[in-house]
Amino acid sequence: MSQPDAADIIQPSSGAHITLPAWYAGAHHNGLIIPKTKYGRMVFMIPFLGHVIAGTTDAKCAVSDRPTARGREVGFILEALQDYLDIQVRPSDVLSTWSGIRPLAADPRAKAEHLIMEEPDGMITVSGGKWTTYRSMAEEAVDLAMATGRMPPNARPHSRTARLPLLGGAGYTHTLPQQLAQVHGPASAEAAAGVASPAALAKTGAGRGAGSGRVVIGEDTAAHLAQTAEDRGLGARLVAGHPFLEAEVVYAVWHEYCQTPDDFLARRTRLAFLDARAALSALPRVVDLMAAECGWDGARRSTMSASARDYLATFLPAPAAAANAAAAASAVAAATPAAAA
Ligand SMILES: Cc1cc2nc3c(=O)[nH]c(=O)nc-3n(C[C@H](O)[C@H](O)[C@H](O)COP(=O)(O)OP(=O)(O)OC[C@H]3O[C@@H](n4cnc5c(N)ncnc54)[C@H](O)[C@@H]3O)c2cc1C
């Protein structure tokens, strides 16, 4: 907007991932990181929500609302793992495939992975960056705005970001999971550590016990879920082999502003990322439950269902493409300079 003729300052880069069954991580739930595969790129394999995710690629791509893992990217990941695992890494074991687009800073002036600068007309550009650096980017951007004198005169001289705890971060200590386990049982600790779903928490009743008066992560969620499951007879699992309960759909609609079945299956739960076929088989029941809660008519229901089906299809592994690993893998690896992850 500031300079219509400016060169691109972002190089979009696709980062594909695959999900494998938990047993890929072995009995001890091991993670594996290969800092430098034969193509030079780092590849990892880590336990995630009762499964294993592996990735990733770093290939120039076009920006799309629905990025998908390309067959050759999946092949690259499988081949990299095969070089380090004794078992046969089979495309048929892949449960889901997906990709995200990194906004890499392409501008040579970028000192780090992001670029923050003042344009000649005073607009401040923030580009690139990552999750682990977003607060320092915010700090730099605000400080630059202060320094260039375009903030209100009564504004503070520097960003306050560094001293503000994140929501939920006040009083956090690294022993919080253990403290929760002592008060409420192990499921609370797992939830605090991010390894248990609210449903698992609800099932054990953890989070409701003890009455310590302290805020327990997930306590409200667990109590609501348990109540909904009991009152409405929605304690059944949405799909066999995964912990998500029917009650979670109702909870997501009423307490998390969930409006679409694909949002529920991809983000409120992670089922699409964990197991694409399971997400597709859960879809009709999710649509039923959401239609009842949201009052959808037949037409709306069909639109929602079709749109979710299209989206979930982007996670389906394509074994034939994945099998075509070796030739394509080197092309993927060579496509862009290595990003951090
Ligand atoms: C492959 C890859 C690897 C990365 N590796 C790293 C790394 O190693 N370290 C690091 O620090 N960062 C990494 N990043 C960057 C990091 O993932 C992002 O910086 C971070 O996720 C941004 O968080 P966010 O909440 O701002 O946006 P997002 O995580 O993108 O969340 C936005 C959410 O809003 C949803 N949404 C969008 N539009 C709508 C709508 N209309 N209605 C409802 N929902 C909507 C999206 O689906 C999404 O879930 C990586 C990114 C990629 C793609």
mmCIF file of C-alpha atoms and ligand atoms in Angstrom:
data_model
loop_
_atom_site.group_PDB
_atom_site.id
_atom_site.type_symbol
_atom_site.label_atom_id
_atom_site.label_comp_id
_atom_site.label_asym_id
_atom_site.label_seq_id
_atom_site.Cartn_x
_atom_site.Cartn_y
_atom_site.Cartn_z
ATOM 1 C CA MET A 1 0.000 0.000 0.000
ATOM 2 C CA SER A 2 2.835 2.332 0.809
ATOM 3 C CA GLN A 3 4.917 1.518 -2.275
ATOM 4 C CA PRO A 4 2.943 -0.331 -4.929
ATOM 5 C CA ASP A 5 6.113 -1.076 -6.920
ATOM 6 C CA ALA A 6 8.087 -2.512 -4.001
ATOM 7 C CA ALA A 7 9.635 -5.928 -4.509
ATOM 8 C CA ASP A 8 8.167 -8.838 -2.550
ATOM 9 C CA ILE A 9 9.470 -8.976 0.993
ATOM 10 C CA ILE A 10 7.979 -12.388 1.796
ATOM 11 C CA GLN A 11 8.919 -15.720 0.304
ATOM 12 C CA PRO A 12 6.126 -18.175 1.108
ATOM 13 C CA SER A 13 7.512 -21.590 1.995
ATOM 14 C CA SER A 14 5.503 -24.767 2.377
ATOM 15 C CA GLY A 15 6.158 -26.928 5.448
ATOM 16 C CA ALA A 16 4.519 -30.309 5.015
ATOM 17 C CA HIS A 17 3.915 -32.768 7.840
ATOM 18 C CA ILE A 18 2.643 -36.292 8.172
ATOM 19 C CA THR A 19 0.965 -38.108 11.049
ATOM 20 C CA LEU A 20 1.886 -41.679 11.875
ATOM 21 C CA PRO A 21 0.556 -44.133 14.475
ATOM 22 C CA ALA A 22 1.915 -43.813 18.023
ATOM 23 C CA TRP A 23 3.955 -46.991 17.691
ATOM 24 C CA TYR A 24 6.384 -45.226 15.388
ATOM 25 C CA ALA A 25 7.718 -43.577 18.545
ATOM 26 C CA GLY A 26 8.339 -46.939 20.190
ATOM 27 C CA ALA A 27 7.274 -48.135 23.614
ATOM 28 C CA HIS A 28 8.975 -45.207 25.316
ATOM 29 C CA HIS A 29 7.330 -42.518 23.172
ATOM 30 C CA ASN A 30 10.632 -41.340 21.845
ATOM 31 C CA GLY A 31 11.067 -38.321 19.670
ATOM 32 C CA LEU A 32 13.749 -38.172 17.018
ATOM 33 C CA ILE A 33 15.449 -35.229 15.406
ATOM 34 C CA ILE A 34 17.763 -35.540 12.443
ATOM 35 C CA PRO A 35 19.584 -32.204 12.296
ATOM 36 C CA LYS A 36 20.927 -32.815 8.808
ATOM 37 C CA THR A 37 19.440 -35.411 6.495
ATOM 38 C CA LYS A 38 21.305 -36.410 3.346
ATOM 39 C CA TYR A 39 19.562 -33.537 1.558
ATOM 40 C CA GLY A 40 20.742 -31.130 4.229
ATOM 41 C CA ARG A 41 17.375 -30.443 5.777
ATOM 42 C CA MET A 42 16.395 -31.118 9.377
ATOM 43 C CA VAL A 43 13.636 -33.684 9.883
ATOM 44 C CA PHE A 44 11.903 -34.544 13.150
ATOM 45 C CA MET A 45 9.476 -37.130 14.426
ATOM 46 C CA ILE A 46 7.736 -36.426 17.723
ATOM 47 C CA PRO A 47 4.895 -37.865 19.803
ATOM 48 C CA PHE A 48 1.799 -35.650 19.512
ATOM 49 C CA LEU A 49 -1.642 -36.250 21.039
ATOM 50 C CA GLY A 50 -1.378 -40.022 21.023
ATOM 51 C CA HIS A 51 0.189 -40.115 17.554
ATOM 52 C CA VAL A 52 3.480 -39.189 15.958
ATOM 53 C CA ILE A 53 4.005 -36.240 13.673
ATOM 54 C CA ALA A 54 6.935 -35.975 11.332
ATOM 55 C CA GLY A 55 8.182 -33.176 9.169
ATOM 56 C CA THR A 56 8.984 -30.984 7.625
ATOM 57 C CA THR A 57 9.776 -29.600 4.228
ATOM 58 C CA ASP A 58 10.803 -26.154 3.122
ATOM 59 C CA ALA A 59 9.723 -25.579 -0.456
ATOM 60 C CA LYS A 60 8.839 -22.382 -2.273
ATOM 61 C CA CYS A 61 5.108 -22.253 -2.855
ATOM 62 C CA ALA A 62 2.240 -20.014 -3.832
ATOM 63 C CA VAL A 63 -0.006 -18.676 -1.086
ATOM 64 C CA SER A 64 -3.240 -20.605 -0.775
ATOM 65 C CA ASP A 65 -6.129 -20.647 1.688
ATOM 66 C CA ARG A 66 -5.927 -24.411 1.739
ATOM 67 C CA PRO A 67 -2.308 -25.486 1.617
ATOM 68 C CA THR A 68 -1.880 -29.216 1.151
ATOM 69 C CA ALA A 69 1.121 -31.479 1.538
ATOM 70 C CA ARG A 70 2.237 -32.402 -1.946
ATOM 71 C CA GLY A 71 3.022 -36.017 -2.730
ATOM 72 C CA ARG A 72 6.689 -35.310 -3.224
ATOM 73 C CA GLU A 73 6.890 -33.531 0.125
ATOM 74 C CA VAL A 74 5.349 -36.535 1.864
ATOM 75 C CA GLY A 75 7.822 -38.726 -0.008
ATOM 76 C CA PHE A 76 10.731 -36.602 1.193
ATOM 77 C CA ILE A 77 9.679 -37.004 4.844
ATOM 78 C CA LEU A 78 9.133 -40.750 4.519
ATOM 79 C CA GLU A 79 12.472 -41.221 2.824
ATOM 80 C CA ALA A 80 14.296 -39.179 5.458
ATOM 81 C CA LEU A 81 12.756 -41.264 8.253
ATOM 82 C CA GLN A 82 13.512 -44.490 6.432
ATOM 83 C CA ASP A 83 17.204 -43.661 6.484
ATOM 84 C CA TYR A 84 17.147 -43.623 10.295
ATOM 85 C CA LEU A 85 14.548 -46.211 11.341
ATOM 86 C CA ASP A 86 15.009 -49.968 11.332
ATOM 87 C CA ILE A 87 11.369 -50.640 10.519
ATOM 88 C CA GLN A 88 9.928 -50.238 7.065
ATOM 89 C CA VAL A 89 8.446 -46.737 6.763
ATOM 90 C CA ARG A 90 5.283 -47.411 4.775
ATOM 91 C CA PRO A 91 3.152 -44.829 2.983
ATOM 92 C CA SER A 92 0.164 -46.938 4.052
ATOM 93 C CA ASP A 93 0.919 -46.077 7.708
ATOM 94 C CA VAL A 94 0.373 -42.369 7.096
ATOM 95 C CA LEU A 95 -2.819 -41.207 8.818
ATOM 96 C CA SER A 96 -2.928 -37.588 7.753
ATOM 97 C CA THR A 97 -0.873 -35.124 5.742
ATOM 98 C CA TRP A 98 -0.921 -31.362 5.979
ATOM 99 C CA SER A 99 1.077 -28.270 5.325
ATOM 100 C CA GLY A 100 1.523 -24.759 6.597
ATOM 101 C CA ILE A 101 2.991 -21.772 4.814
ATOM 102 C CA ARG A 102 5.858 -19.935 6.493
ATOM 103 C CA PRO A 103 6.054 -16.246 5.759
ATOM 104 C CA LEU A 104 9.842 -16.149 5.379
ATOM 105 C CA ALA A 105 11.404 -12.723 5.158
ATOM 106 C CA ALA A 106 12.844 -12.465 1.650
ATOM 107 C CA ASP A 107 14.204 -8.966 2.014
ATOM 108 C CA PRO A 108 18.007 -8.926 2.216
ATOM 109 C CA ARG A 109 17.747 -6.206 4.866
ATOM 110 C CA ALA A 110 16.200 -8.739 7.278
ATOM 111 C CA LYS A 111 18.833 -9.276 9.958
ATOM 112 C CA ALA A 112 16.972 -12.060 11.686
ATOM 113 C CA GLU A 113 13.974 -14.041 10.493
ATOM 114 C CA HIS A 114 11.880 -10.930 10.465
ATOM 115 C CA LEU A 115 12.099 -7.416 9.164
ATOM 116 C CA ILE A 116 10.687 -4.346 10.856
ATOM 117 C CA MET A 117 11.229 -1.064 9.126
ATOM 118 C CA GLU A 118 9.850 2.368 8.569
ATOM 119 C CA GLU A 119 8.825 3.135 5.001
ATOM 120 C CA PRO A 120 9.554 6.569 3.507
ATOM 121 C CA ASP A 121 5.958 7.648 4.154
ATOM 122 C CA GLY A 122 6.132 6.596 7.810
ATOM 123 C CA MET A 123 4.286 3.310 7.525
ATOM 124 C CA ILE A 124 5.902 0.647 9.664
ATOM 125 C CA THR A 125 6.253 -2.740 7.998
ATOM 126 C CA VAL A 126 6.425 -5.933 10.036
ATOM 127 C CA SER A 127 7.208 -9.017 7.983
ATOM 128 C CA GLY A 128 8.414 -12.574 8.436
ATOM 129 C CA GLY A 129 8.802 -13.813 11.980
ATOM 130 C CA LYS A 130 7.666 -16.795 13.926
ATOM 131 C CA TRP A 131 5.731 -17.872 16.949
ATOM 132 C CA THR A 132 8.685 -17.878 19.313
ATOM 133 C CA THR A 133 9.619 -14.338 18.314
ATOM 134 C CA TYR A 134 6.253 -12.625 18.023
ATOM 135 C CA ARG A 135 6.551 -10.747 21.270
ATOM 136 C CA SER A 136 9.999 -9.412 20.502
ATOM 137 C CA MET A 137 8.732 -8.414 17.047
ATOM 138 C CA ALA A 138 5.863 -6.573 18.700
ATOM 139 C CA GLU A 139 8.310 -4.902 21.041
ATOM 140 C CA GLU A 140 10.592 -3.835 18.192
ATOM 141 C CA ALA A 141 7.656 -2.554 16.153
ATOM 142 C CA VAL A 142 6.250 -0.508 19.023
ATOM 143 C CA ASP A 143 9.682 0.822 19.956
ATOM 144 C CA LEU A 144 10.281 1.857 16.348
ATOM 145 C CA ALA A 145 6.909 3.602 16.246
ATOM 146 C CA MET A 146 7.883 5.431 19.455
ATOM 147 C CA ALA A 147 11.273 6.343 18.088
ATOM 148 C CA THR A 148 9.866 7.705 14.848
ATOM 149 C CA GLY A 149 7.528 9.891 16.844
ATOM 150 C CA ARG A 150 4.244 8.743 15.413
ATOM 151 C CA MET A 151 2.677 7.629 18.668
ATOM 152 C CA PRO A 152 0.491 9.881 20.830
ATOM 153 C CA PRO A 153 2.574 12.263 22.944
ATOM 154 C CA ASN A 154 1.401 10.751 26.233
ATOM 155 C CA ALA A 155 2.323 7.207 25.159
ATOM 156 C CA ARG A 156 4.942 5.300 27.166
ATOM 157 C CA PRO A 157 8.453 5.554 25.727
ATOM 158 C CA HIS A 158 8.880 1.792 25.229
ATOM 159 C CA SER A 159 6.792 -1.296 24.652
ATOM 160 C CA ARG A 160 5.572 -2.991 27.844
ATOM 161 C CA THR A 161 5.446 -6.430 26.235
ATOM 162 C CA ALA A 162 8.462 -7.881 28.015
ATOM 163 C CA ARG A 163 6.877 -7.363 31.422
ATOM 164 C CA LEU A 164 3.332 -8.557 30.629
ATOM 165 C CA PRO A 165 2.541 -12.204 31.426
ATOM 166 C CA LEU A 166 0.507 -14.069 28.822
ATOM 167 C CA LEU A 167 -3.104 -14.900 29.654
ATOM 168 C CA GLY A 168 -2.897 -17.848 32.031
ATOM 169 C CA GLY A 169 0.784 -17.200 32.629
ATOM 170 C CA ALA A 170 0.448 -15.282 35.891
ATOM 171 C CA GLY A 171 1.833 -17.396 38.703
ATOM 172 C CA TYR A 172 3.123 -20.052 36.290
ATOM 173 C CA THR A 173 5.993 -22.157 37.518
ATOM 174 C CA HIS A 174 7.722 -25.049 35.815
ATOM 175 C CA THR A 175 6.413 -27.358 38.521
ATOM 176 C CA LEU A 176 2.744 -26.501 37.858
ATOM 177 C CA PRO A 177 1.941 -29.933 36.336
ATOM 178 C CA GLN A 178 3.336 -31.686 39.394
ATOM 179 C CA GLN A 179 1.505 -29.362 41.769
ATOM 180 C CA LEU A 180 -1.771 -30.013 39.919
ATOM 181 C CA ALA A 181 -1.170 -33.751 40.050
ATOM 182 C CA GLN A 182 -0.736 -33.581 43.814
ATOM 183 C CA VAL A 183 -3.984 -31.690 44.259
ATOM 184 C CA HIS A 184 -6.221 -33.071 41.514
ATOM 185 C CA GLY A 185 -4.708 -36.288 40.185
ATOM 186 C CA PRO A 186 -2.575 -37.103 37.163
ATOM 187 C CA ALA A 187 -5.082 -36.090 34.429
ATOM 188 C CA SER A 188 -4.887 -32.445 35.549
ATOM 189 C CA ALA A 189 -1.139 -32.568 35.258
ATOM 190 C CA GLU A 190 -1.424 -34.014 31.770
ATOM 191 C CA ALA A 191 -3.851 -31.291 30.764
ATOM 192 C CA ALA A 192 -1.523 -28.620 32.127
ATOM 193 C CA ALA A 193 1.323 -30.158 30.218
ATOM 194 C CA GLY A 194 -0.897 -30.234 27.123
ATOM 195 C CA VAL A 195 -0.976 -33.994 26.689
ATOM 196 C CA ALA A 196 -4.550 -34.822 27.711
ATOM 197 C CA SER A 197 -7.742 -33.725 26.000
ATOM 198 C CA PRO A 198 -10.458 -32.008 28.051
ATOM 199 C CA ALA A 199 -12.505 -35.146 27.471
ATOM 200 C CA ALA A 200 -9.931 -37.324 29.165
ATOM 201 C CA LEU A 201 -9.923 -34.872 32.015
ATOM 202 C CA ALA A 202 -13.704 -34.975 32.226
ATOM 203 C CA LYS A 203 -13.768 -38.745 32.210
ATOM 204 C CA THR A 204 -11.536 -39.023 35.218
ATOM 205 C CA GLY A 205 -13.410 -36.292 37.022
ATOM 206 C CA ALA A 206 -10.096 -34.584 37.609
ATOM 207 C CA GLY A 207 -10.262 -30.858 37.913
ATOM 208 C CA ARG A 208 -13.466 -31.015 39.892
ATOM 209 C CA GLY A 209 -12.030 -32.566 43.001
ATOM 210 C CA ALA A 210 -10.333 -31.212 46.053
ATOM 211 C CA GLY A 211 -12.022 -27.800 46.080
ATOM 212 C CA SER A 212 -8.731 -26.084 46.624
ATOM 213 C CA GLY A 213 -10.147 -22.774 45.405
ATOM 214 C CA ARG A 214 -7.239 -22.395 42.993
ATOM 215 C CA VAL A 215 -7.696 -21.931 39.290
ATOM 216 C CA VAL A 216 -7.081 -25.241 37.585
ATOM 217 C CA ILE A 217 -6.373 -25.276 33.869
ATOM 218 C CA GLY A 218 -9.267 -27.007 32.153
ATOM 219 C CA GLU A 219 -11.424 -27.203 35.246
ATOM 220 C CA ASP A 220 -14.421 -25.397 33.771
ATOM 221 C CA THR A 221 -14.102 -27.263 30.516
ATOM 222 C CA ALA A 222 -13.984 -30.610 32.264
ATOM 223 C CA ALA A 223 -16.975 -29.844 34.459
ATOM 224 C CA HIS A 224 -19.071 -28.538 31.535
ATOM 225 C CA LEU A 225 -18.194 -31.511 29.383
ATOM 226 C CA ALA A 226 -18.976 -34.036 32.062
ATOM 227 C CA GLN A 227 -22.318 -32.303 32.703
ATOM 228 C CA THR A 228 -23.256 -32.080 29.022
ATOM 229 C CA ALA A 229 -22.293 -35.691 28.434
ATOM 230 C CA GLU A 230 -24.421 -36.810 31.367
ATOM 231 C CA ASP A 231 -27.461 -34.528 30.913
ATOM 232 C CA ARG A 232 -27.767 -34.945 27.169
ATOM 233 C CA GLY A 233 -26.604 -38.508 26.774
ATOM 234 C CA LEU A 234 -23.633 -37.359 24.710
ATOM 235 C CA GLY A 235 -20.908 -39.362 26.374
ATOM 236 C CA ALA A 236 -20.206 -41.522 23.310
ATOM 237 C CA ARG A 237 -17.016 -41.141 21.329
ATOM 238 C CA LEU A 238 -17.329 -39.448 17.972
ATOM 239 C CA VAL A 239 -15.190 -42.086 16.366
ATOM 240 C CA ALA A 240 -13.600 -45.252 17.678
ATOM 241 C CA GLY A 241 -9.954 -45.044 18.625
ATOM 242 C CA HIS A 242 -9.976 -41.325 19.458
ATOM 243 C CA PRO A 243 -10.899 -39.726 22.780
ATOM 244 C CA PHE A 244 -13.235 -36.990 21.508
ATOM 245 C CA LEU A 245 -16.782 -37.113 22.861
ATOM 246 C CA GLU A 246 -20.032 -36.010 21.240
ATOM 247 C CA ALA A 247 -20.436 -33.580 24.136
ATOM 248 C CA GLU A 248 -17.337 -31.744 22.911
ATOM 249 C CA VAL A 249 -19.201 -30.629 19.765
ATOM 250 C CA VAL A 250 -21.902 -29.018 21.892
ATOM 251 C CA TYR A 251 -19.278 -27.513 24.164
ATOM 252 C CA ALA A 252 -17.360 -26.058 21.206
ATOM 253 C CA VAL A 253 -20.519 -24.449 19.820
ATOM 254 C CA TRP A 254 -21.587 -22.866 23.090
ATOM 255 C CA HIS A 255 -18.269 -22.063 24.724
ATOM 256 C CA GLU A 256 -15.731 -21.717 21.923
ATOM 257 C CA TYR A 257 -17.754 -19.950 19.194
ATOM 258 C CA CYS A 258 -17.306 -22.902 16.859
ATOM 259 C CA GLN A 259 -19.405 -22.339 13.737
ATOM 260 C CA THR A 260 -18.360 -24.982 11.241
ATOM 261 C CA PRO A 261 -17.784 -28.752 11.358
ATOM 262 C CA ASP A 262 -14.326 -28.407 9.823
ATOM 263 C CA ASP A 263 -13.352 -25.927 12.522
ATOM 264 C CA PHE A 264 -14.402 -28.465 15.137
ATOM 265 C CA LEU A 265 -12.567 -31.334 13.481
ATOM 266 C CA ALA A 266 -9.372 -29.428 12.691
ATOM 267 C CA ARG A 267 -8.914 -26.897 15.476
ATOM 268 C CA ARG A 268 -11.241 -27.423 18.464
ATOM 269 C CA THR A 269 -10.072 -31.016 18.306
ATOM 270 C CA ARG A 270 -7.058 -31.978 16.189
ATOM 271 C CA LEU A 271 -8.690 -35.002 14.621
ATOM 272 C CA ALA A 272 -8.154 -33.925 10.990
ATOM 273 C CA PHE A 273 -4.446 -33.514 11.665
ATOM 274 C CA LEU A 274 -4.235 -36.802 13.553
ATOM 275 C CA ASP A 275 -6.284 -39.100 11.366
ATOM 276 C CA ALA A 276 -7.964 -37.797 8.216
ATOM 277 C CA ARG A 277 -10.096 -40.868 7.610
ATOM 278 C CA ALA A 278 -11.347 -40.841 11.209
ATOM 279 C CA ALA A 279 -12.228 -37.157 10.842
ATOM 280 C CA LEU A 280 -14.227 -37.922 7.703
ATOM 281 C CA SER A 281 -16.096 -40.710 9.446
ATOM 282 C CA ALA A 282 -16.881 -38.449 12.410
ATOM 283 C CA LEU A 283 -18.173 -35.708 10.103
ATOM 284 C CA PRO A 284 -21.838 -36.811 9.705
ATOM 285 C CA ARG A 285 -22.327 -37.008 13.487
ATOM 286 C CA VAL A 286 -20.605 -33.656 14.002
ATOM 287 C CA VAL A 287 -22.905 -32.115 11.375
ATOM 288 C CA ASP A 288 -25.963 -33.651 13.102
ATOM 289 C CA LEU A 289 -24.967 -32.262 16.473
ATOM 290 C CA MET A 290 -24.050 -28.833 15.144
ATOM 291 C CA ALA A 291 -27.219 -28.600 13.047
ATOM 292 C CA ALA A 292 -29.302 -29.224 16.152
ATOM 293 C CA GLU A 293 -27.387 -26.675 18.255
ATOM 294 C CA CYS A 294 -27.180 -23.992 15.575
ATOM 295 C CA GLY A 295 -30.657 -24.520 14.072
ATOM 296 C CA TRP A 296 -29.419 -25.156 10.525
ATOM 297 C CA ASP A 297 -31.994 -25.874 7.838
ATOM 298 C CA GLY A 298 -31.432 -28.612 5.281
ATOM 299 C CA ALA A 299 -29.650 -26.350 2.786
ATOM 300 C CA ARG A 300 -27.253 -24.966 5.366
ATOM 301 C CA ARG A 301 -26.548 -28.420 6.630
ATOM 302 C CA SER A 302 -25.626 -29.649 3.146
ATOM 303 C CA THR A 303 -23.376 -26.664 2.494
ATOM 304 C CA MET A 304 -21.588 -27.124 5.804
ATOM 305 C CA SER A 305 -21.161 -30.805 5.237
ATOM 306 C CA ALA A 306 -19.842 -30.429 1.681
ATOM 307 C CA SER A 307 -17.432 -27.677 2.605
ATOM 308 C CA ALA A 308 -16.052 -29.674 5.544
ATOM 309 C CA ARG A 309 -15.693 -32.757 3.364
ATOM 310 C CA ASP A 310 -13.672 -30.758 0.798
ATOM 311 C CA TYR A 311 -11.433 -29.409 3.518
ATOM 312 C CA LEU A 312 -10.897 -32.750 5.245
ATOM 313 C CA ALA A 313 -10.044 -34.338 1.908
ATOM 314 C CA THR A 314 -6.927 -32.142 1.798
ATOM 315 C CA PHE A 315 -5.576 -34.156 4.764
ATOM 316 C CA LEU A 316 -6.051 -37.549 3.128
ATOM 317 C CA PRO A 317 -2.752 -39.262 2.441
ATOM 318 C CA ALA A 318 -2.166 -40.132 -1.193
ATOM 319 C CA PRO A 319 -0.086 -43.312 -0.940
ATOM 320 C CA ALA A 320 0.656 -43.515 -4.631
ATOM 321 C CA ALA A 321 2.170 -40.060 -4.665
ATOM 322 C CA ALA A 322 3.974 -40.680 -1.406
ATOM 323 C CA ALA A 323 5.574 -43.802 -2.748
ATOM 324 C CA ASN A 324 7.200 -41.772 -5.467
ATOM 325 C CA ALA A 325 9.748 -40.610 -2.941
ATOM 326 C CA ALA A 326 13.314 -40.585 -4.029
ATOM 327 C CA ALA A 327 13.322 -38.558 -7.223
ATOM 328 C CA ALA A 328 11.127 -35.828 -5.874
ATOM 329 C CA ALA A 329 12.758 -35.642 -2.474
ATOM 330 C CA SER A 330 15.933 -34.021 -3.657
ATOM 331 C CA ALA A 331 13.943 -31.408 -5.539
ATOM 332 C CA VAL A 332 12.052 -30.516 -2.371
ATOM 333 C CA ALA A 333 15.194 -30.388 -0.290
ATOM 334 C CA ALA A 334 16.948 -28.122 -2.733
ATOM 335 C CA ALA A 335 14.043 -25.767 -3.279
ATOM 336 C CA THR A 336 14.798 -23.098 -0.685
ATOM 337 C CA PRO A 337 17.499 -22.361 1.838
ATOM 338 C CA ALA A 338 16.861 -24.193 5.094
ATOM 339 C CA ALA A 339 14.384 -22.500 7.402
ATOM 340 C CA ALA A 340 14.561 -23.089 11.125
ATOM 341 C CA ALA A 341 11.763 -25.656 11.099
HETATM 342 C C1 LIG B 1 5.716 -25.150 8.524
HETATM 343 C C2 LIG B 1 5.829 -24.114 9.605
HETATM 344 C C3 LIG B 1 6.813 -24.244 10.546
HETATM 345 C C4 LIG B 1 6.928 -23.303 11.542
HETATM 346 N N1 LIG B 1 7.903 -23.481 12.470
HETATM 347 C C5 LIG B 1 8.015 -22.599 13.468
HETATM 348 C C6 LIG B 1 9.020 -22.789 14.465
HETATM 349 O O1 LIG B 1 9.773 -23.760 14.447
HETATM 350 N N2 LIG B 1 9.114 -21.863 15.433
HETATM 351 C C7 LIG B 1 8.270 -20.804 15.492
HETATM 352 O O2 LIG B 1 8.391 -20.018 16.414
HETATM 353 N N3 LIG B 1 7.318 -20.590 14.572
HETATM 354 C C8 LIG B 1 7.158 -21.460 13.562
HETATM 355 N N4 LIG B 1 6.202 -21.264 12.612
HETATM 356 C C9 LIG B 1 5.350 -20.065 12.688
HETATM 357 C C10 LIG B 1 4.193 -20.217 13.633
HETATM 358 O O3 LIG B 1 3.466 -21.389 13.306
HETATM 359 C C11 LIG B 1 3.283 -18.993 13.510
HETATM 360 O O4 LIG B 1 4.038 -17.857 13.772
HETATM 361 C C12 LIG B 1 2.135 -19.022 14.501
HETATM 362 O O5 LIG B 1 1.389 -20.208 14.350
HETATM 363 C C13 LIG B 1 1.236 -17.816 14.292
HETATM 364 O O6 LIG B 1 0.216 -17.892 15.256
HETATM 365 P P1 LIG B 1 -1.119 -17.112 15.103
HETATM 366 O O7 LIG B 1 -1.986 -17.509 16.243
HETATM 367 O O8 LIG B 1 -0.820 -15.673 14.880
HETATM 368 O O9 LIG B 1 -1.754 -17.616 13.721
HETATM 369 P P2 LIG B 1 -2.198 -19.068 13.308
HETATM 370 O O10 LIG B 1 -1.495 -20.114 14.088
HETATM 371 O O11 LIG B 1 -2.123 -19.073 11.830
HETATM 372 O O12 LIG B 1 -3.714 -19.124 13.780
HETATM 373 C C14 LIG B 1 -4.748 -18.447 13.091
HETATM 374 C C15 LIG B 1 -5.950 -19.360 13.166
HETATM 375 O O13 LIG B 1 -7.098 -18.662 12.692
HETATM 376 C C16 LIG B 1 -7.824 -19.539 11.862
HETATM 377 N N5 LIG B 1 -8.626 -18.715 10.972
HETATM 378 C C17 LIG B 1 -8.219 -17.964 9.933
HETATM 379 N N6 LIG B 1 -9.259 -17.343 9.385
HETATM 380 C C18 LIG B 1 -10.331 -17.706 10.112
HETATM 381 C C19 LIG B 1 -11.705 -17.386 10.048
HETATM 382 N N7 LIG B 1 -12.183 -16.533 9.142
HETATM 383 N N8 LIG B 1 -12.532 -17.934 10.945
HETATM 384 C C20 LIG B 1 -12.047 -18.796 11.900
HETATM 385 N N9 LIG B 1 -10.757 -19.128 12.001
HETATM 386 C C21 LIG B 1 -9.933 -18.585 11.120
HETATM 387 C C22 LIG B 1 -6.776 -20.331 11.146
HETATM 388 O O14 LIG B 1 -7.300 -21.510 10.620
HETATM 389 C C23 LIG B 1 -5.801 -20.591 12.289
HETATM 390 O O15 LIG B 1 -6.125 -21.725 13.027
HETATM 391 C C24 LIG B 1 6.051 -22.190 11.595
HETATM 392 C C25 LIG B 1 5.044 -22.070 10.645
HETATM 393 C C26 LIG B 1 4.939 -23.028 9.653
HETATM 394 C C27 LIG B 1 3.836 -22.877 8.644
#
